[in-house]
Amino acid sequence: MFVSINWIKEYVDLSGFDIKELINKFTLATAEVEDIYEKGKDINHVIVGKILTVENHPDSKKLHLLKVDGGDRVYNIVCGAPNVREGMKVALAAAPARVPGADINVATVGGYESEGMCCSAKELGLSDDHSGILELPADAPCGEDIKKLYPIEDIVFEVDNKSLTNRPDLWGHYGIAREFAALTGRELKPLALDDLSYDGDYQVPVTIEREDLVYRYEALKMDNITVNESPVAMQIRLYYCGMRSINLLADVTNYIMLEIGQPTHAFNANMIDSIKVGTPKEKIKFTTLDNTEREIDENTLMIYNNDTPVAIAGIMGGLDSEIVEDTGAVVLESACFDGISVRKSSSRLGHRTDSSARYEKMLDPELCAQAVGRFAYIVKSIDSGAKIASKVNDKYVRKYPEITLSFDKKYVDRYTGIEISDERIIHTLTSLGFGVDYNSGEFTVSVPSWRATKDVTIKADIIEEITRIYGYDNFNITTTMMPLKPVKTDYAKAEDEEIKDILVKKYSMHEVNSYIWCDGRKYKKLGIEVEDNVKVLNIENSENGVLRNSMLPTLLVISNENKDFAESYAVFEIGRVVDGTREDGTCNERKHLGAVLYSKSGSEKELYYKALEVINTIVSEIKQTKAEYKKIAPAHNWQHPKNTAEISANGVAFGTICALHPSNKFKFDKTGSAVCFEFDMDSFNSVRANAIEFAETSDMQSVYYDLSLVIPDNTRFSELEKCWVNENFSELESYKIIDTFERLGVKSITVRFNFVDMERTLEMEEVQKKIDKILDNLSEIGVVIKA
């Protein structure tokens, strides 16, 4: 947003202040200023000239030979503008002169000496109009510096729009002037408004059909308007603030929007009989002022003349009701629409305007009346014959609640940490428009309407107002005295961090962050159904409004989107899911760990066992116990019907591991493989950790022994473990599965046993006895050695 200091000076006396220093104060106290531009500073020796004679150039169809009276003498000028004529007053850059970006000296043009240049508005940096030279008022004295004729010199600063998001009052110059008044301690001058007096009873008929989308709507008719072009000073001001001049009525509506932040719209009164504000019953086509046909759906708020649409509320008017050159009567709309509705409509249409950008910030409905009075005042001051042709029809449908906040001086001192006098507090708040009732150290503050739409709602907001105007740079830097207390350990968070360290440092997995809601479009690509669960209200896409009940579909989407960047990788996240609602109606929010392992060339079996290794490491290092697995029926359609298992430890089930259903695997990757696992971290945290046992390591050589075993169906590895664990062999240091095999329905595994003694090297005969005992135990449960 561009802000003109000349405009600010109309409301606040800034004499005696360094303007750039004030802008810096504004940055520290209110909003970030991105840049400062000094307009008109590089214009020099551009004066009012009168064209005395015009002759056609003998060798050119476009050039003219002019004699121009510059007040001090007559200048010979060669000019190519099509609109030159005798008696015309022009902006003459009399050599030597300077215009933005160029020095003007005596030069030969088309074989004739030119002692300067007759300038267009674009060449002076006053507009984008380069169709002809700028015509000055007929009574402008020759030789007068053009800077005295028009407010060309100005300081314009650009404010970062993001820093104004929560301050709708700052989307106009008057609101920013209020900030400057508070920062300087100067008075804020009131806006000049028309009294809107009208002798008759006529009002423009207005009907509000969608009261849920409208706060206020005012309509006023004016007629007998004969002036079509806005004053040059207004055109310059609009141009400096990023808008082009169109015609008087359109310019005044834009001027008011830039002045007080309230969008208005001027309809050609010949096209308006009765206004209706509502939404269409079905989709329609509508052509806007930019001559673009747009599709309007049933949720877009529209302005109608009777039943004919004439504008998209808060966004743009229609082509059929626009102001044209001969428009002599106008119906002014000044309204406050629901900001959320305008934002959604603007997004659907893909069309964001200066008007919609302001409505999105939740404007103050009280601005509507101010804008109407200001419009009438400005139009009448430019066109003295213009008349009010109706009473104001004011439909004030909804009001924001009045906000009153009470606090004492101790509250201010405690929050600021410094001593700010009562008088300073009262002066600061009143200069910002707050009402203050002070009684024996107690402050009762009434929040002004322009700050009560969403900005100032709690006492802490008032403290911010006081301190920012006081100046954060005026605070004394002191060390806070407070007791240091040990922070209570959050064991759940500590376990989260341990898991992250294991996954990243040991297994080189990538941590990701995702949203809690389902992305139906992306799920569909993988054949994953969005399951019924808690939904977010007011979401246009119903599938995207469903909160996830598992981390894994989200992580599968992320893995699928990144599978072309690496041969194999794994991603994980500790995030939130929602498992329905509790009895009190609140979401049953759970913390889950989800992980997906992917490989383009590795088999699903290899990935599955890699995932088991990862899970076993987590359980072993954090809980000092073993993970147990039990085959279960899949809980989700995308899980493999056979290769899905429950994970538990010490009798507590806390997760699942699974491969993908073949149909989902095909959509995910025809040749690659993916395996995933998920922990309910709340359940995992509840698993009792075993005590850590320390044992002396042996310096003797160990002996390993591999057994290849044929396993009957439905036999779990935990049953096999009992066959050697229950023997309590002191020499059995460790064991692990090193291979698995399945062919023609026969399953086998190879287990490696590692034996070691603390004092001597074991003989093979001793180890064999223990192996024989293990084989005897295995045979009792139907497990035999592979032939």
XYZ file of C-alpha atoms in Angstrom, residues 277-706:
430
model
C -28.578 -7.892 -2.285
C -28.572 -11.685 -2.452
C -27.121 -14.814 -4.003
C -28.236 -16.407 -7.299
C -30.473 -19.452 -7.174
C -28.330 -21.167 -9.805
C -25.053 -20.576 -11.613
C -25.077 -17.552 -13.922
C -22.750 -15.745 -16.339
C -21.846 -12.144 -15.482
C -19.633 -9.623 -17.291
C -17.612 -7.363 -14.996
C -16.209 -3.878 -15.614
C -12.993 -5.333 -17.040
C -15.112 -6.832 -19.858
C -14.543 -10.384 -18.593
C -17.376 -12.892 -18.469
C -17.310 -14.778 -15.165
C -19.230 -17.773 -13.858
C -21.063 -16.919 -10.636
C -22.114 -19.754 -8.337
C -24.905 -19.931 -5.763
C -22.616 -18.858 -2.882
C -21.444 -15.561 -4.384
C -23.155 -12.435 -3.039
C -24.468 -10.236 -5.850
C -26.057 -6.793 -6.211
C -29.181 -6.764 -8.381
C -31.242 -4.060 -10.051
C -34.633 -5.695 -9.531
C -33.668 -9.223 -10.709
C -30.800 -8.230 -13.018
C -27.282 -8.610 -11.573
C -25.251 -5.398 -11.702
C -22.248 -6.097 -9.427
C -20.360 -8.783 -7.519
C -20.642 -7.581 -3.921
C -17.351 -6.283 -2.589
C -15.371 -7.273 -5.676
C -16.321 -5.508 -8.923
C -19.233 -3.850 -10.683
C -20.887 -4.950 -13.904
C -20.181 -3.606 -17.371
C -23.818 -2.746 -18.073
C -24.121 -0.302 -15.154
C -20.735 1.428 -15.439
C -20.228 5.177 -15.352
C -19.738 6.591 -18.875
C -18.747 10.037 -20.117
C -22.269 11.458 -20.252
C -23.401 10.017 -16.898
C -25.151 12.833 -15.040
C -26.809 10.869 -12.248
C -25.358 8.226 -9.975
C -26.489 5.780 -7.289
C -23.742 5.393 -4.704
C -23.337 2.112 -2.853
C -21.492 2.198 0.482
C -21.651 -1.192 2.152
C -19.999 -3.515 4.632
C -20.081 -7.134 3.455
C -18.988 -10.238 5.314
C -15.218 -10.477 4.865
C -15.105 -14.274 4.755
C -17.768 -14.397 2.047
C -15.910 -11.827 -0.073
C -12.618 -13.702 0.316
C -14.155 -17.017 -0.724
C -15.926 -15.463 -3.704
C -12.744 -13.701 -4.772
C -10.811 -16.987 -4.559
C -13.412 -18.909 -6.536
C -13.429 -16.265 -9.264
C -9.652 -15.939 -9.258
C -10.145 -12.188 -9.154
C -8.827 -10.124 -6.231
C -9.341 -6.360 -6.279
C -8.403 -3.418 -4.061
C -11.977 -3.488 -2.828
C -12.051 -7.196 -1.951
C -8.645 -6.949 -0.252
C -10.126 -4.422 2.173
C -13.389 -6.285 2.806
C -11.389 -9.402 3.657
C -9.911 -7.535 6.637
C -13.369 -7.134 8.287
C -14.210 -3.458 7.848
C -16.000 -1.228 10.350
C -19.679 -0.801 9.327
C -19.600 2.734 10.743
C -17.416 3.749 7.779
C -20.369 3.344 5.398
C -22.093 6.574 6.474
C -18.797 8.434 6.570
C -18.035 7.367 2.989
C -21.425 8.578 1.714
C -20.977 11.981 3.325
C -17.444 12.238 2.012
C -18.460 11.278 -1.541
C -21.162 13.928 -1.700
C -18.818 16.561 -0.229
C -16.024 15.894 -2.759
C -18.339 15.735 -5.783
C -20.039 19.007 -4.793
C -16.695 20.720 -4.199
C -15.627 19.811 -7.757
C -19.006 20.216 -9.469
C -20.966 22.963 -7.726
C -24.143 22.098 -9.624
C -24.315 18.495 -8.373
C -27.331 17.772 -6.165
C -28.496 15.201 -3.643
C -31.443 13.410 -5.308
C -32.599 11.065 -2.525
C -32.525 10.398 1.162
C -29.902 7.900 2.300
C -31.384 4.412 2.521
C -29.431 2.874 5.408
C -29.906 -0.871 6.033
C -27.879 -1.572 9.192
C -28.405 -5.334 9.391
C -25.755 -6.456 11.888
C -23.528 -4.637 14.359
C -20.303 -5.668 16.004
C -20.602 -5.775 19.799
C -19.194 -2.828 21.717
C -16.027 -3.732 23.624
C -15.164 -2.231 27.009
C -12.027 -3.257 28.919
C -11.148 -2.429 32.516
C -7.761 -2.592 34.226
C -5.725 -0.765 36.840
C -2.358 0.987 36.813
C -0.676 -2.021 38.434
C -1.721 -4.151 35.462
C -0.010 -1.714 33.080
C 3.142 -1.571 35.220
C 3.311 -5.344 35.524
C 3.016 -5.905 31.781
C 5.301 -3.089 30.641
C 7.894 -3.332 33.390
C 8.283 0.457 33.331
C 6.578 3.472 34.869
C 4.236 5.229 32.432
C 2.236 8.052 33.951
C -1.560 7.998 34.087
C -1.660 11.159 31.994
C 0.527 9.577 29.306
C -1.689 6.490 29.181
C -4.871 8.554 28.860
C -3.372 10.831 26.191
C -2.075 7.891 24.159
C -5.370 6.043 24.158
C -7.511 9.093 23.416
C -5.211 10.127 20.556
C -5.851 6.688 19.024
C -9.610 7.149 19.337
C -10.243 5.086 22.476
C -12.684 6.341 25.055
C -11.084 6.450 28.525
C -12.857 6.733 31.877
C -10.312 7.133 34.691
C -11.136 6.889 38.369
C -8.587 6.478 41.186
C -6.114 4.372 39.238
C -8.818 2.361 37.461
C -9.099 2.635 33.668
C -12.256 1.751 31.752
C -11.508 1.836 28.024
C -14.083 1.827 25.224
C -12.679 0.372 22.011
C -13.532 2.478 18.943
C -15.592 0.769 16.248
C -12.734 0.784 13.728
C -10.580 -1.306 16.112
C -13.340 -3.577 17.434
C -13.964 -5.777 14.387
C -11.134 -8.186 15.274
C -8.105 -6.185 16.424
C -8.522 -5.091 20.055
C -10.421 -7.638 22.155
C -8.464 -8.203 25.408
C -6.612 -6.116 27.978
C -3.218 -7.156 26.638
C -4.127 -5.451 23.342
C -4.503 -2.160 25.214
C -1.033 -2.619 26.723
C 0.338 -3.044 23.204
C -1.295 0.228 22.133
C 0.242 2.086 25.061
C 3.744 0.668 24.675
C 4.064 0.962 20.900
C 3.175 4.670 20.953
C 5.396 5.187 24.003
C 8.151 3.666 21.893
C 9.799 0.299 22.401
C 13.149 2.025 21.848
C 12.445 4.160 24.938
C 12.376 1.143 27.261
C 15.300 0.824 29.646
C 17.059 -2.519 29.260
C 17.049 -4.256 32.644
C 17.625 -7.797 33.830
C 14.496 -9.495 35.090
C 14.810 -10.852 38.619
C 12.978 -14.131 39.043
C 13.605 -17.478 40.743
C 15.159 -20.225 38.654
C 13.310 -23.484 39.053
C 14.107 -26.843 37.465
C 11.870 -27.778 34.571
C 9.872 -30.918 35.206
C 10.852 -33.649 32.786
C 8.220 -34.488 30.212
C 8.918 -38.178 29.687
C 6.563 -38.457 26.732
C 8.366 -35.644 24.910
C 11.721 -37.181 25.850
C 10.663 -40.481 24.265
C 9.513 -38.597 21.140
C 12.976 -37.080 20.815
C 14.685 -40.436 21.400
C 12.620 -42.023 18.627
C 13.475 -39.172 16.259
C 17.184 -39.594 17.031
C 17.009 -43.341 16.336
C 15.144 -42.895 13.048
C 17.348 -40.084 11.772
C 20.793 -40.969 13.103
C 20.630 -44.753 12.905
C 18.351 -45.340 9.922
C 18.769 -42.086 7.939
C 15.021 -41.491 7.761
C 13.580 -38.097 6.802
C 11.262 -36.214 9.165
C 8.316 -34.448 7.503
C 5.498 -32.193 8.703
C 1.961 -32.399 7.355
C -1.580 -31.136 7.881
C -4.058 -32.977 10.102
C -6.816 -33.021 7.479
C -7.181 -35.463 4.584
C -6.395 -34.420 1.023
C -9.129 -36.279 -0.854
C -7.733 -35.532 -4.307
C -4.288 -36.938 -3.469
C -5.727 -39.901 -1.576
C -7.791 -40.794 -4.651
C -4.665 -41.095 -6.794
C -3.481 -43.881 -4.492
C -6.889 -45.514 -4.270
C -7.205 -44.581 -0.595
C -10.711 -43.819 0.596
C -11.332 -40.821 2.871
C -12.878 -42.549 5.875
C -15.753 -41.036 7.829
C -14.443 -39.043 10.785
C -14.691 -35.642 12.458
C -15.110 -32.859 9.893
C -14.086 -29.195 9.888
C -17.061 -26.871 9.424
C -17.376 -24.398 6.523
C -14.910 -26.213 4.256
C -15.856 -25.961 0.572
C -14.259 -29.311 -0.353
C -15.906 -31.826 1.981
C -13.145 -34.410 1.535
C -10.459 -31.948 2.600
C -12.480 -31.112 5.692
C -12.199 -34.633 7.173
C -9.605 -34.989 9.924
C -7.340 -37.997 9.521
C -7.569 -41.044 11.789
C -4.205 -42.413 10.677
C -0.851 -40.836 9.812
C -0.045 -43.370 7.104
C -2.201 -42.176 4.139
C -0.653 -38.718 4.509
C 2.863 -40.183 4.577
C 2.098 -42.457 1.630
C 1.082 -39.355 -0.364
C 4.352 -37.642 0.584
C 6.346 -40.760 -0.340
C 4.549 -41.047 -3.668
C 5.267 -37.401 -4.516
C 8.990 -37.860 -3.816
C 9.644 -41.346 -5.204
C 11.324 -40.011 -8.347
C 14.059 -38.272 -6.387
C 15.757 -41.297 -4.806
C 16.157 -45.026 -5.294
C 15.001 -45.748 -1.760
C 14.193 -43.722 1.324
C 12.002 -43.576 4.411
C 9.913 -40.764 5.904
C 8.357 -40.369 9.322
C 6.385 -37.904 11.408
C 5.146 -37.634 14.960
C 1.854 -35.798 14.544
C -1.793 -35.703 15.464
C -4.776 -37.803 14.415
C -8.401 -37.718 15.533
C -10.146 -40.931 16.523
C -13.769 -39.781 16.579
C -15.153 -37.784 19.488
C -15.300 -38.222 23.249
C -18.479 -38.335 25.316
C -18.295 -34.572 25.883
C -18.311 -33.951 22.128
C -14.667 -32.898 21.851
C -12.243 -34.505 19.416
C -10.424 -37.601 20.638
C -7.057 -36.299 19.517
C -4.137 -38.749 19.665
C -0.422 -38.400 19.047
C 0.913 -40.930 16.535
C 4.241 -41.884 14.998
C 3.919 -42.849 11.359
C 6.652 -44.131 9.042
C 6.827 -45.314 5.426
C 9.784 -47.208 3.936
C 10.046 -47.176 0.142
C 12.349 -48.868 -2.373
C 12.269 -48.967 -6.162
C 14.285 -52.180 -6.429
C 14.060 -53.879 -3.030
C 11.416 -56.515 -2.365
C 8.440 -56.002 -0.099
C 9.774 -58.785 2.094
C 13.124 -57.032 2.578
C 11.378 -53.769 3.462
C 9.061 -55.558 5.886
C 11.986 -57.033 7.798
C 13.775 -53.682 7.707
C 10.714 -52.111 9.301
C 10.712 -54.873 11.934
C 14.357 -54.089 12.680
C 13.531 -50.404 13.130
C 10.613 -51.185 15.462
C 12.647 -53.677 17.470
C 15.426 -51.124 17.915
C 13.001 -48.451 19.148
C 11.347 -50.803 21.647
C 14.644 -52.272 22.803
C 16.504 -48.981 23.305
C 13.636 -47.059 24.899
C 11.678 -49.726 26.785
C 14.494 -52.288 27.271
C 12.183 -55.098 26.182
C 11.188 -56.984 23.049
C 8.452 -56.082 20.619
C 5.825 -58.724 19.984
C 3.795 -59.143 16.791
C 0.404 -60.687 16.161
C -1.309 -61.019 12.815
C -4.581 -59.066 12.700
C -7.288 -58.227 10.202
C -6.651 -54.883 8.467
C -8.439 -51.869 9.954
C -8.231 -49.883 6.686
C -8.965 -50.916 3.101
C -5.475 -49.906 1.941
C -3.722 -52.323 4.343
C -2.554 -55.725 3.095
C -5.141 -58.455 3.916
C -2.419 -60.839 5.189
C 0.716 -58.833 5.910
C -0.748 -56.683 8.680
C 0.287 -57.205 12.298
C -0.270 -55.651 15.698
C 2.762 -54.422 17.657
C 2.867 -54.778 21.448
C 5.334 -54.828 24.322
C 4.912 -55.927 27.941
C 1.284 -56.728 27.231
C 0.383 -53.291 25.809
C -0.662 -53.033 22.146
C 0.513 -49.723 20.678
C 0.855 -49.998 16.913
C 0.585 -51.783 13.583
C 2.911 -52.735 10.747
C 1.644 -53.478 7.265
C 2.341 -53.694 3.577
C -0.032 -52.089 1.067
C -3.074 -53.801 -0.395
C -2.108 -55.037 -3.890
C -4.502 -52.600 -5.604
C -3.053 -49.653 -3.694
C 0.510 -50.891 -4.244
C -0.144 -50.940 -8.001
C -1.295 -47.294 -7.943
C 1.550 -46.268 -5.636
C 4.311 -47.902 -7.709
C 3.953 -50.792 -10.164
C 7.498 -52.027 -9.583
C 8.571 -50.534 -6.260
C 7.588 -51.523 -2.725
C 6.398 -49.729 0.392
C 5.941 -50.877 3.979
C 4.636 -48.725 6.808
C 4.176 -48.788 10.548
C 2.344 -46.588 13.026
C 2.572 -46.148 16.806
C -0.086 -44.684 19.073
C 2.418 -42.655 21.089
C 0.069 -42.264 24.044
C -0.134 -46.063 24.302
C 3.607 -46.474 23.661
C 4.394 -44.014 26.443
C 2.312 -46.148 28.813
C 4.436 -49.255 28.185
C 6.450 -49.971 31.328
C 10.173 -49.774 30.643
C 12.247 -52.599 32.072
C 15.185 -51.819 34.278
C 18.466 -51.529 32.431
C 20.779 -54.430 33.275
C 24.520 -54.134 32.895
C 26.730 -57.140 32.239
C 30.441 -57.548 31.815
C 31.486 -58.386 28.277
C 33.658 -61.388 27.641
C 37.069 -61.142 26.036
C 36.849 -64.775 24.921
C 36.148 -65.801 21.331
C 32.463 -66.415 20.654
C 30.963 -69.337 18.741
C 27.963 -68.938 16.444
C 25.611 -71.663 15.253
C 23.009 -71.326 12.483
